[in-house]
């Protein structure tokens, strides 16, 4: 099931510790490229080290991308207090010293430097199959693009480094403009599309494919959205994916641990239950004290915002598929969440838990859960197409309705029709919330729908919620313009005199 076992080598790009990257610490244990890149085995070890960043400690930047992309939204909250590192993200009081802001930045650049090393050195290996050589470089370009896409969406202007960094002399790089970063991302993905295979044998599941590069490029053009040509590219790329991928009939099956790598999944992180390659999402998501297959040692760092949970129709299959409302405590007591109980309006521990990455059979909070972490899937592709067509035509056409209604029909909802541009835009935003909650999309979608995002977050935070025992009430929030991007980490600024803090921070 989990076929990529990512290898740690002695190369300079692998020296980073838990919360550091090549940008933030001294370089040691350097092996010159001429002494390493001598065979196909070396090339595979190098590209595997780029994938390995996904799995180190916890999936996807030590699980912290979840916190940065979901916790500030109107969809997710935490039982933890407002001074906790996670509670701070929930109430918009973060600053450049925030731990997760620094960790994500460092982990992304660690992956980028490893990808740069592959791109710089693998083409020079003579005694290996040419197709394998090209494929490995294509994988590295896809991964570099993915990590830069995360950086530009999270922080805006950042340093653009496209050559391997093997010493300290080249680390003082200034920021470049957002358009420059997008140009590099698009270039890398177009190269990857021309190189990568459509599929792999079972032994290589989890590697980047042509379809993954196409789906990511569609997402890039949609996020940039600078003119109609970007939206045209989104539609073209989404159409190219039709047939290669499809919606599963039952939405719950998409996240079934026994049905991984299914027809809807375009790219995912392949987890295994062995330290340090899996993750602890089950511990963060499951209710505290819950037993058995739900979780041992659960922390309940995340919960669904109650107004968001209530926004699902009872006929929507995603309401029961994506959320847990009944569980058994270790002592045998059954807890049932009642959304109609006035006491549920408090942000307490017995709110709906999010189930998308819960392990069917977790070991304990400190061991790693096994479910793969889906990064790109076909439902997202359909919703991207619907959004792009609405922007392209200034109103929804038949294809736009067909795309969004395919997702809605699978969920058990009726079709949309007769909407104008703004009504359809709001419908797409809401459908993306219902379908893609807790898939690293919430904050990034909010950047494209900034007015709707502000409206949702501020409305949820200003509700008149009584403070009862064991409750952590939300505080009134104003989503200021500076929150469109995170600040650059203070540690990065301290280590790089050429780096300047983002405006408004």
GROMACS .gro file of N, CA and C in nm, residues 35-184:
model
  450
   35UNK      N    1   3.105   1.328  -0.576
   35UNK     CA    2   3.128   1.203  -0.504
   35UNK      C    3   3.001   1.125  -0.478
   36UNK      N    4   2.886   1.181  -0.514
   36UNK     CA    5   2.760   1.113  -0.486
   36UNK      C    6   2.682   1.077  -0.611
   37UNK      N    7   2.662   1.171  -0.700
   37UNK     CA    8   2.574   1.150  -0.815
   37UNK      C    9   2.646   1.070  -0.923
   38UNK      N   10   2.655   0.939  -0.899
   38UNK     CA   11   2.730   0.854  -0.991
   38UNK      C   12   2.649   0.738  -1.048
   39UNK      N   13   2.523   0.722  -1.005
   39UNK     CA   14   2.446   0.606  -1.050
   39UNK      C   15   2.297   0.635  -1.041
   40UNK      N   16   2.219   0.546  -1.102
   40UNK     CA   17   2.073   0.558  -1.092
   40UNK      C   18   2.028   0.544  -0.948
   41UNK      N   19   2.095   0.459  -0.872
   41UNK     CA   20   2.059   0.443  -0.730
   41UNK      C   21   2.078   0.574  -0.654
   42UNK      N   22   2.186   0.647  -0.685
   42UNK     CA   23   2.209   0.776  -0.621
   42UNK      C   24   2.099   0.875  -0.659
   43UNK      N   25   2.060   0.875  -0.785
   43UNK     CA   26   1.956   0.967  -0.831
   43UNK      C   27   1.823   0.937  -0.761
   44UNK      N   28   1.790   0.809  -0.747
   44UNK     CA   29   1.666   0.772  -0.680
   44UNK      C   30   1.671   0.808  -0.532
   45UNK      N   31   1.785   0.788  -0.468
   45UNK     CA   32   1.797   0.827  -0.327
   45UNK      C   33   1.778   0.977  -0.312
   46UNK      N   34   1.830   1.054  -0.407
   46UNK     CA   35   1.819   1.199  -0.399
   46UNK      C   36   1.675   1.246  -0.416
   47UNK      N   37   1.603   1.192  -0.516
   47UNK     CA   38   1.464   1.236  -0.535
   47UNK      C   39   1.377   1.186  -0.420
   48UNK      N   40   1.406   1.068  -0.367
   48UNK     CA   41   1.330   1.019  -0.253
   48UNK      C   42   1.346   1.110  -0.132
   49UNK      N   43   1.463   1.172  -0.119
   49UNK     CA   44   1.484   1.262  -0.006
   49UNK      C   45   1.396   1.386  -0.017
   50UNK      N   46   1.357   1.424  -0.139
   50UNK     CA   47   1.266   1.538  -0.155
   50UNK      C   48   1.126   1.499  -0.107
   51UNK      N   49   1.080   1.382  -0.149
   51UNK     CA   50   0.950   1.334  -0.100
   51UNK      C   51   0.951   1.319   0.052
   52UNK      N   52   1.066   1.281   0.107
   52UNK     CA   53   1.073   1.252   0.250
   52UNK      C   54   1.035   1.372   0.336
   53UNK      N   55   1.051   1.492   0.285
   53UNK     CA   56   1.012   1.611   0.362
   53UNK      C   57   0.863   1.605   0.396
   54UNK      N   58   0.783   1.544   0.309
   54UNK     CA   59   0.640   1.529   0.337
   54UNK      C   60   0.615   1.449   0.465
   55UNK      N   61   0.704   1.357   0.497
   55UNK     CA   62   0.678   1.259   0.602
   55UNK      C   63   0.760   1.279   0.729
   56UNK      N   64   0.855   1.368   0.728
   56UNK     CA   65   0.941   1.382   0.845
   56UNK      C   66   0.862   1.437   0.963
   57UNK      N   67   0.873   1.371   1.077
   57UNK     CA   68   0.803   1.408   1.200
   57UNK      C   69   0.653   1.388   1.185
   58UNK      N   70   0.588   1.469   1.104
   58UNK     CA   71   0.445   1.457   1.076
   58UNK      C   72   0.424   1.500   0.932
   59UNK      N   73   0.321   1.449   0.864
   59UNK     CA   74   0.305   1.481   0.723
   59UNK      C   75   0.287   1.630   0.697
   60UNK      N   76   0.351   1.675   0.591
   60UNK     CA   77   0.337   1.809   0.536
   60UNK      C   78   0.382   1.916   0.636
   61UNK      N   79   0.512   1.936   0.639
   61UNK     CA   80   0.573   2.040   0.722
   61UNK      C   81   0.542   2.017   0.870
   62UNK      N   82   0.563   1.894   0.913
   62UNK     CA   83   0.542   1.858   1.053
   62UNK      C   84   0.401   1.893   1.100
   63UNK      N   85   0.305   1.867   1.014
   63UNK     CA   86   0.160   1.885   1.033
   63UNK      C   87   0.117   2.031   1.040
   64UNK      N   88   0.213   2.126   1.034
   64UNK     CA   89   0.180   2.265   1.063
   64UNK      C   90   0.110   2.338   0.950
   65UNK      N   91   0.113   2.282   0.828
   65UNK     CA   92   0.035   2.345   0.722
   65UNK      C   93  -0.114   2.334   0.751
   66UNK      N   94  -0.155   2.225   0.816
   66UNK     CA   95  -0.295   2.216   0.860
   66UNK      C   96  -0.333   2.339   0.943
   67UNK      N   97  -0.249   2.369   1.040
   67UNK     CA   98  -0.282   2.478   1.131
   67UNK      C   99  -0.288   2.612   1.059
   68UNK      N  100  -0.194   2.637   0.968
   68UNK     CA  101  -0.191   2.767   0.899
   68UNK      C  102  -0.303   2.782   0.798
   69UNK      N  103  -0.349   2.672   0.739
   69UNK     CA  104  -0.449   2.683   0.633
   69UNK      C  105  -0.591   2.656   0.678
   70UNK      N  106  -0.610   2.593   0.793
   70UNK     CA  107  -0.745   2.558   0.838
   70UNK      C  108  -0.788   2.631   0.966
   71UNK      N  109  -0.697   2.646   1.061
   71UNK     CA  110  -0.737   2.702   1.190
   71UNK      C  111  -0.791   2.845   1.181
   72UNK      N  112  -0.738   2.932   1.095
   72UNK     CA  113  -0.793   3.068   1.090
   72UNK      C  114  -0.930   3.078   1.023
   73UNK      N  115  -0.977   2.973   0.960
   73UNK     CA  116  -1.100   2.981   0.882
   73UNK      C  117  -1.224   2.971   0.970
   74UNK      N  118  -1.339   2.991   0.907
   74UNK     CA  119  -1.467   2.977   0.976
   74UNK      C  120  -1.509   2.831   0.990
   75UNK      N  121  -1.428   2.739   0.938
   75UNK     CA  122  -1.465   2.597   0.937
   75UNK      C  123  -1.412   2.520   1.057
   76UNK      N  124  -1.300   2.564   1.111
   76UNK     CA  125  -1.227   2.486   1.210
   76UNK      C  126  -1.197   2.572   1.332
   77UNK      N  127  -1.202   2.511   1.449
   77UNK     CA  128  -1.165   2.579   1.572
   77UNK      C  129  -1.086   2.482   1.659
   78UNK      N  130  -1.055   2.523   1.781
   78UNK     CA  131  -0.978   2.439   1.873
   78UNK      C  132  -1.034   2.454   2.013
   79UNK      N  133  -1.021   2.348   2.091
   79UNK     CA  134  -1.061   2.355   2.231
   79UNK      C  135  -0.955   2.426   2.315
   80UNK      N  136  -0.835   2.447   2.258
   80UNK     CA  137  -0.723   2.503   2.332
   80UNK      C  138  -0.743   2.653   2.354
   81UNK      N  139  -0.682   2.706   2.458
   81UNK     CA  140  -0.711   2.844   2.496
   81UNK      C  141  -0.648   2.942   2.398
   82UNK      N  142  -0.688   3.067   2.410
   82UNK     CA  143  -0.652   3.168   2.312
   82UNK      C  144  -0.506   3.209   2.317
   83UNK      N  145  -0.432   3.166   2.419
   83UNK     CA  146  -0.289   3.194   2.427
   83UNK      C  147  -0.204   3.077   2.378
   84UNK      N  148  -0.269   2.966   2.348
   84UNK     CA  149  -0.198   2.849   2.296
   84UNK      C  150  -0.153   2.879   2.154
   85UNK      N  151  -0.044   2.814   2.111
   85UNK     CA  152   0.010   2.838   1.977
   85UNK      C  153  -0.095   2.811   1.869
   86UNK      N  154  -0.190   2.720   1.896
   86UNK     CA  155  -0.296   2.693   1.799
   86UNK      C  156  -0.413   2.788   1.819
   87UNK      N  157  -0.445   2.819   1.944
   87UNK     CA  158  -0.551   2.914   1.969
   87UNK      C  159  -0.523   3.051   1.911
   88UNK      N  160  -0.397   3.089   1.907
   88UNK     CA  161  -0.356   3.217   1.849
   88UNK      C  162  -0.396   3.225   1.702
   89UNK      N  163  -0.382   3.113   1.631
   89UNK     CA  164  -0.422   3.111   1.490
   89UNK      C  165  -0.573   3.120   1.475
   90UNK      N  166  -0.646   3.070   1.572
   90UNK     CA  167  -0.791   3.071   1.568
   90UNK      C  168  -0.847   3.212   1.584
   91UNK      N  169  -0.776   3.299   1.659
   91UNK     CA  170  -0.829   3.432   1.689
   91UNK      C  171  -0.746   3.545   1.625
   92UNK      N  172  -0.658   3.511   1.531
   92UNK     CA  173  -0.586   3.611   1.452
   92UNK      C  174  -0.498   3.702   1.539
   93UNK      N  175  -0.419   3.643   1.627
   93UNK     CA  176  -0.325   3.723   1.706
   93UNK      C  177  -0.181   3.676   1.684
   94UNK      N  178  -0.153   3.613   1.570
   94UNK     CA  179  -0.018   3.564   1.546
   94UNK      C  180   0.076   3.678   1.510
   95UNK      N  181   0.206   3.649   1.517
   95UNK     CA  182   0.310   3.745   1.483
   95UNK      C  183   0.429   3.671   1.422
   96UNK      N  184   0.535   3.740   1.380
   96UNK     CA  185   0.647   3.673   1.313
   96UNK      C  186   0.720   3.569   1.398
   97UNK      N  187   0.700   3.572   1.529
   97UNK     CA  188   0.765   3.474   1.616
   97UNK      C  189   0.688   3.342   1.627
   98UNK      N  190   0.572   3.333   1.565
   98UNK     CA  191   0.489   3.214   1.580
   98UNK      C  192   0.563   3.090   1.531
   99UNK      N  193   0.564   2.986   1.612
   99UNK     CA  194   0.641   2.865   1.583
   99UNK      C  195   0.604   2.804   1.449
  100UNK      N  196   0.476   2.790   1.419
  100UNK     CA  197   0.435   2.719   1.298
  100UNK      C  198   0.467   2.799   1.173
  101UNK      N  199   0.463   2.931   1.182
  101UNK     CA  200   0.498   3.014   1.068
  101UNK      C  201   0.644   2.990   1.030
  102UNK      N  202   0.730   2.974   1.131
  102UNK     CA  203   0.871   2.947   1.104
  102UNK      C  204   0.896   2.806   1.055
  103UNK      N  205   0.826   2.709   1.111
  103UNK     CA  206   0.848   2.569   1.073
  103UNK      C  207   0.809   2.544   0.928
  104UNK      N  208   0.693   2.593   0.887
  104UNK     CA  209   0.647   2.570   0.750
  104UNK      C  210   0.744   2.634   0.650
  105UNK      N  211   0.787   2.755   0.678
  105UNK     CA  212   0.882   2.825   0.592
  105UNK      C  213   1.011   2.744   0.578
  106UNK      N  214   1.064   2.697   0.691
  106UNK     CA  215   1.189   2.622   0.690
  106UNK      C  216   1.175   2.489   0.617
  107UNK      N  217   1.067   2.417   0.643
  107UNK     CA  218   1.048   2.287   0.579
  107UNK      C  219   1.031   2.300   0.428
  108UNK      N  220   0.960   2.403   0.384
  108UNK     CA  221   0.942   2.423   0.240
  108UNK      C  222   1.076   2.447   0.172
  109UNK      N  223   1.159   2.532   0.232
  109UNK     CA  224   1.289   2.559   0.170
  109UNK      C  225   1.382   2.439   0.179
  110UNK      N  226   1.368   2.358   0.283
  110UNK     CA  227   1.447   2.235   0.289
  110UNK      C  228   1.413   2.146   0.169
  111UNK      N  229   1.285   2.131   0.140
  111UNK     CA  230   1.243   2.050   0.026
  111UNK      C  231   1.291   2.111  -0.105
  112UNK      N  232   1.282   2.244  -0.116
  112UNK     CA  233   1.324   2.312  -0.238
  112UNK      C  234   1.473   2.291  -0.263
  113UNK      N  235   1.554   2.299  -0.159
  113UNK     CA  236   1.697   2.280  -0.179
  113UNK      C  237   1.729   2.137  -0.221
  114UNK      N  238   1.657   2.042  -0.165
  114UNK     CA  239   1.678   1.904  -0.208
  114UNK      C  240   1.637   1.886  -0.354
  115UNK      N  241   1.527   1.949  -0.394
  115UNK     CA  242   1.484   1.942  -0.534
  115UNK      C  243   1.585   2.010  -0.625
  116UNK      N  244   1.637   2.124  -0.582
  116UNK     CA  245   1.740   2.193  -0.661
  116UNK      C  246   1.861   2.104  -0.682
  117UNK      N  247   1.901   2.031  -0.578
  117UNK     CA  248   2.016   1.942  -0.590
  117UNK      C  249   1.992   1.835  -0.696
  118UNK      N  250   1.872   1.781  -0.699
  118UNK     CA  251   1.838   1.681  -0.800
  118UNK      C  252   1.843   1.742  -0.940
  119UNK      N  253   1.780   1.857  -0.955
  119UNK     CA  254   1.773   1.922  -1.087
  119UNK      C  255   1.912   1.961  -1.137
  120UNK      N  256   2.001   2.002  -1.045
  120UNK     CA  257   2.136   2.044  -1.084
  120UNK      C  258   2.227   1.926  -1.118
  121UNK      N  259   2.210   1.814  -1.049
  121UNK     CA  260   2.311   1.709  -1.055
  121UNK      C  261   2.271   1.582  -1.129
  122UNK      N  262   2.145   1.546  -1.127
  122UNK     CA  263   2.105   1.420  -1.191
  122UNK      C  264   2.128   1.422  -1.342
  123UNK      N  265   2.107   1.534  -1.414
  123UNK     CA  266   2.134   1.532  -1.558
  123UNK      C  267   2.278   1.495  -1.593
  124UNK      N  268   2.371   1.511  -1.500
  124UNK     CA  269   2.511   1.480  -1.527
  124UNK      C  270   2.550   1.336  -1.503
  125UNK      N  271   2.456   1.254  -1.457
  125UNK     CA  272   2.487   1.111  -1.437
  125UNK      C  273   2.480   1.040  -1.571
  126UNK      N  274   2.591   0.987  -1.616
  126UNK     CA  275   2.595   0.928  -1.749
  126UNK      C  276   2.546   0.786  -1.757
  127UNK      N  277   2.578   0.706  -1.658
  127UNK     CA  278   2.550   0.561  -1.666
  127UNK      C  279   2.416   0.526  -1.604
  128UNK      N  280   2.308   0.584  -1.659
  128UNK     CA  281   2.174   0.547  -1.616
  128UNK      C  282   2.078   0.565  -1.732
  129UNK      N  283   1.965   0.500  -1.724
  129UNK     CA  284   1.865   0.507  -1.830
  129UNK      C  285   1.817   0.650  -1.849
  130UNK      N  286   1.814   0.696  -1.973
  130UNK     CA  287   1.779   0.834  -2.001
  130UNK      C  288   1.636   0.867  -1.959
  131UNK      N  289   1.542   0.775  -1.981
  131UNK     CA  290   1.403   0.800  -1.943
  131UNK      C  291   1.390   0.814  -1.792
  132UNK      N  292   1.463   0.732  -1.716
  132UNK     CA  293   1.459   0.743  -1.571
  132UNK      C  294   1.520   0.875  -1.526
  133UNK      N  295   1.630   0.914  -1.589
  133UNK     CA  296   1.694   1.041  -1.555
  133UNK      C  297   1.597   1.157  -1.575
  134UNK      N  298   1.530   1.160  -1.690
  134UNK     CA  299   1.436   1.268  -1.718
  134UNK      C  300   1.318   1.266  -1.621
  135UNK      N  301   1.269   1.146  -1.591
  135UNK     CA  302   1.154   1.136  -1.499
  135UNK      C  303   1.189   1.190  -1.362
  136UNK      N  304   1.306   1.157  -1.312
  136UNK     CA  305   1.347   1.203  -1.179
  136UNK      C  306   1.357   1.355  -1.177
  137UNK      N  307   1.412   1.414  -1.281
  137UNK     CA  308   1.418   1.560  -1.288
  137UNK      C  309   1.277   1.619  -1.295
  138UNK      N  310   1.187   1.554  -1.369
  138UNK     CA  311   1.049   1.600  -1.373
  138UNK      C  312   0.982   1.594  -1.238
  139UNK      N  313   1.007   1.487  -1.162
  139UNK     CA  314   0.952   1.479  -1.027
  139UNK      C  315   1.004   1.593  -0.941
  140UNK      N  316   1.132   1.622  -0.951
  140UNK     CA  317   1.192   1.730  -0.871
  140UNK      C  318   1.131   1.865  -0.907
  141UNK      N  319   1.104   1.887  -1.035
  141UNK     CA  320   1.044   2.015  -1.076
  141UNK      C  321   0.901   2.026  -1.025
  142UNK      N  322   0.827   1.916  -1.029
  142UNK     CA  323   0.692   1.918  -0.971
  142UNK      C  324   0.697   1.952  -0.823
  143UNK      N  325   0.786   1.887  -0.750
  143UNK     CA  326   0.793   1.908  -0.605
  143UNK      C  327   0.842   2.049  -0.572
  144UNK      N  328   0.940   2.098  -0.648
  144UNK     CA  329   0.985   2.236  -0.625
  144UNK      C  330   0.870   2.333  -0.648
  145UNK      N  331   0.794   2.311  -0.753
  145UNK     CA  332   0.680   2.399  -0.782
  145UNK      C  333   0.577   2.394  -0.670
  146UNK      N  334   0.548   2.275  -0.619
  146UNK     CA  335   0.450   2.261  -0.512
  146UNK      C  336   0.492   2.339  -0.389
  147UNK      N  337   0.618   2.328  -0.351
  147UNK     CA  338   0.663   2.397  -0.230
  147UNK      C  339   0.670   2.548  -0.250
  148UNK      N  340   0.711   2.593  -0.368
  148UNK     CA  341   0.707   2.737  -0.393
  148UNK      C  342   0.564   2.790  -0.399
  149UNK      N  343   0.473   2.708  -0.449
  149UNK     CA  344   0.332   2.749  -0.452
  149UNK      C  345   0.280   2.768  -0.310
  150UNK      N  346   0.318   2.679  -0.220
  150UNK     CA  347   0.280   2.698  -0.080
  150UNK      C  348   0.341   2.826  -0.023
  151UNK      N  349   0.467   2.849  -0.052
  151UNK     CA  350   0.534   2.967   0.003
  151UNK      C  351   0.472   3.097  -0.048
  152UNK      N  352   0.446   3.106  -0.178
  152UNK     CA  353   0.394   3.231  -0.232
  152UNK      C  354   0.253   3.258  -0.185
  153UNK      N  355   0.175   3.152  -0.160
  153UNK     CA  356   0.040   3.172  -0.109
  153UNK      C  357   0.041   3.207   0.040
  154UNK      N  358   0.135   3.152   0.113
  154UNK     CA  359   0.140   3.179   0.257
  154UNK      C  360   0.204   3.313   0.289
  155UNK      N  361   0.317   3.343   0.221
  155UNK     CA  362   0.398   3.458   0.261
  155UNK      C  363   0.406   3.568   0.157
  156UNK      N  364   0.357   3.543   0.035
  156UNK     CA  365   0.370   3.644  -0.069
  156UNK      C  366   0.510   3.643  -0.127
  157UNK      N  367   0.578   3.755  -0.125
  157UNK     CA  368   0.714   3.765  -0.178
  157UNK      C  369   0.812   3.691  -0.088
  158UNK      N  370   0.890   3.603  -0.148
  158UNK     CA  371   0.992   3.526  -0.076
  158UNK      C  372   1.115   3.513  -0.165
  159UNK      N  373   1.229   3.472  -0.111
  159UNK     CA  374   1.346   3.447  -0.196
  159UNK      C  375   1.317   3.334  -0.296
  160UNK      N  376   1.364   3.352  -0.417
  160UNK     CA  377   1.347   3.251  -0.522
  160UNK      C  378   1.484   3.190  -0.549
  161UNK      N  379   1.506   3.070  -0.502
  161UNK     CA  380   1.635   3.002  -0.513
  161UNK      C  381   1.615   2.879  -0.600
  162UNK      N  382   1.686   2.874  -0.711
  162UNK     CA  383   1.668   2.764  -0.806
  162UNK      C  384   1.797   2.685  -0.828
  163UNK      N  385   1.898   2.712  -0.748
  163UNK     CA  386   2.023   2.636  -0.753
  163UNK      C  387   2.050   2.578  -0.616
  164UNK      N  388   2.116   2.462  -0.614
  164UNK     CA  389   2.145   2.397  -0.487
  164UNK      C  390   2.232   2.487  -0.400
  165UNK      N  391   2.197   2.500  -0.275
  165UNK     CA  392   2.275   2.575  -0.177
  165UNK      C  393   2.356   2.477  -0.096
  166UNK      N  394   2.489   2.487  -0.105
  166UNK     CA  395   2.575   2.391  -0.035
  166UNK      C  396   2.666   2.459   0.066
  167UNK      N  397   2.654   2.588   0.083
  167UNK     CA  398   2.734   2.661   0.180
  167UNK      C  399   2.657   2.780   0.231
  168UNK      N  400   2.721   2.860   0.316
  168UNK     CA  401   2.653   2.972   0.379
  168UNK      C  402   2.662   3.101   0.297
  169UNK      N  403   2.754   3.106   0.200
  169UNK     CA  404   2.779   3.231   0.130
  169UNK      C  405   2.662   3.276   0.044
  170UNK      N  406   2.578   3.182   0.000
  170UNK     CA  407   2.470   3.216  -0.094
  170UNK      C  408   2.335   3.228  -0.027
  171UNK      N  409   2.331   3.234   0.105
  171UNK     CA  410   2.202   3.231   0.173
  171UNK      C  411   2.136   3.367   0.187
  172UNK      N  412   2.209   3.474   0.170
  172UNK     CA  413   2.152   3.607   0.188
  172UNK      C  414   2.085   3.653   0.060
  173UNK      N  415   1.967   3.600   0.037
  173UNK     CA  416   1.891   3.629  -0.084
  173UNK      C  417   1.773   3.719  -0.050
  174UNK      N  418   1.748   3.823  -0.129
  174UNK     CA  419   1.631   3.907  -0.106
  174UNK      C  420   1.504   3.843  -0.160
  175UNK      N  421   1.392   3.900  -0.125
  175UNK     CA  422   1.265   3.855  -0.181
  175UNK      C  423   1.257   3.894  -0.328
  176UNK      N  424   1.176   3.821  -0.403
  176UNK     CA  425   1.143   3.860  -0.539
  176UNK      C  426   0.992   3.879  -0.546
  177UNK      N  427   0.945   3.935  -0.655
  177UNK     CA  428   0.803   3.967  -0.667
  177UNK      C  429   0.718   3.841  -0.680
  178UNK      N  430   0.593   3.854  -0.646
  178UNK     CA  431   0.499   3.743  -0.659
  178UNK      C  432   0.488   3.696  -0.804
  179UNK      N  433   0.478   3.786  -0.903
  179UNK     CA  434   0.473   3.739  -1.043
  179UNK      C  435   0.595   3.655  -1.082
  180UNK      N  436   0.714   3.693  -1.034
  180UNK     CA  437   0.834   3.614  -1.066
  180UNK      C  438   0.824   3.472  -1.010
  181UNK      N  439   0.772   3.460  -0.891
  181UNK     CA  440   0.759   3.327  -0.830
  181UNK      C  441   0.658   3.244  -0.908
  182UNK      N  442   0.546   3.305  -0.945
  182UNK     CA  443   0.446   3.231  -1.023
  182UNK      C  444   0.503   3.189  -1.158
  183UNK      N  445   0.583   3.274  -1.221
  183UNK     CA  446   0.642   3.237  -1.350
  183UNK      C  447   0.731   3.113  -1.336
  184UNK      N  448   0.808   3.107  -1.228
  184UNK     CA  449   0.894   2.991  -1.207
  184UNK      C  450   0.812   2.865  -1.180
   0.00000   0.00000   0.00000
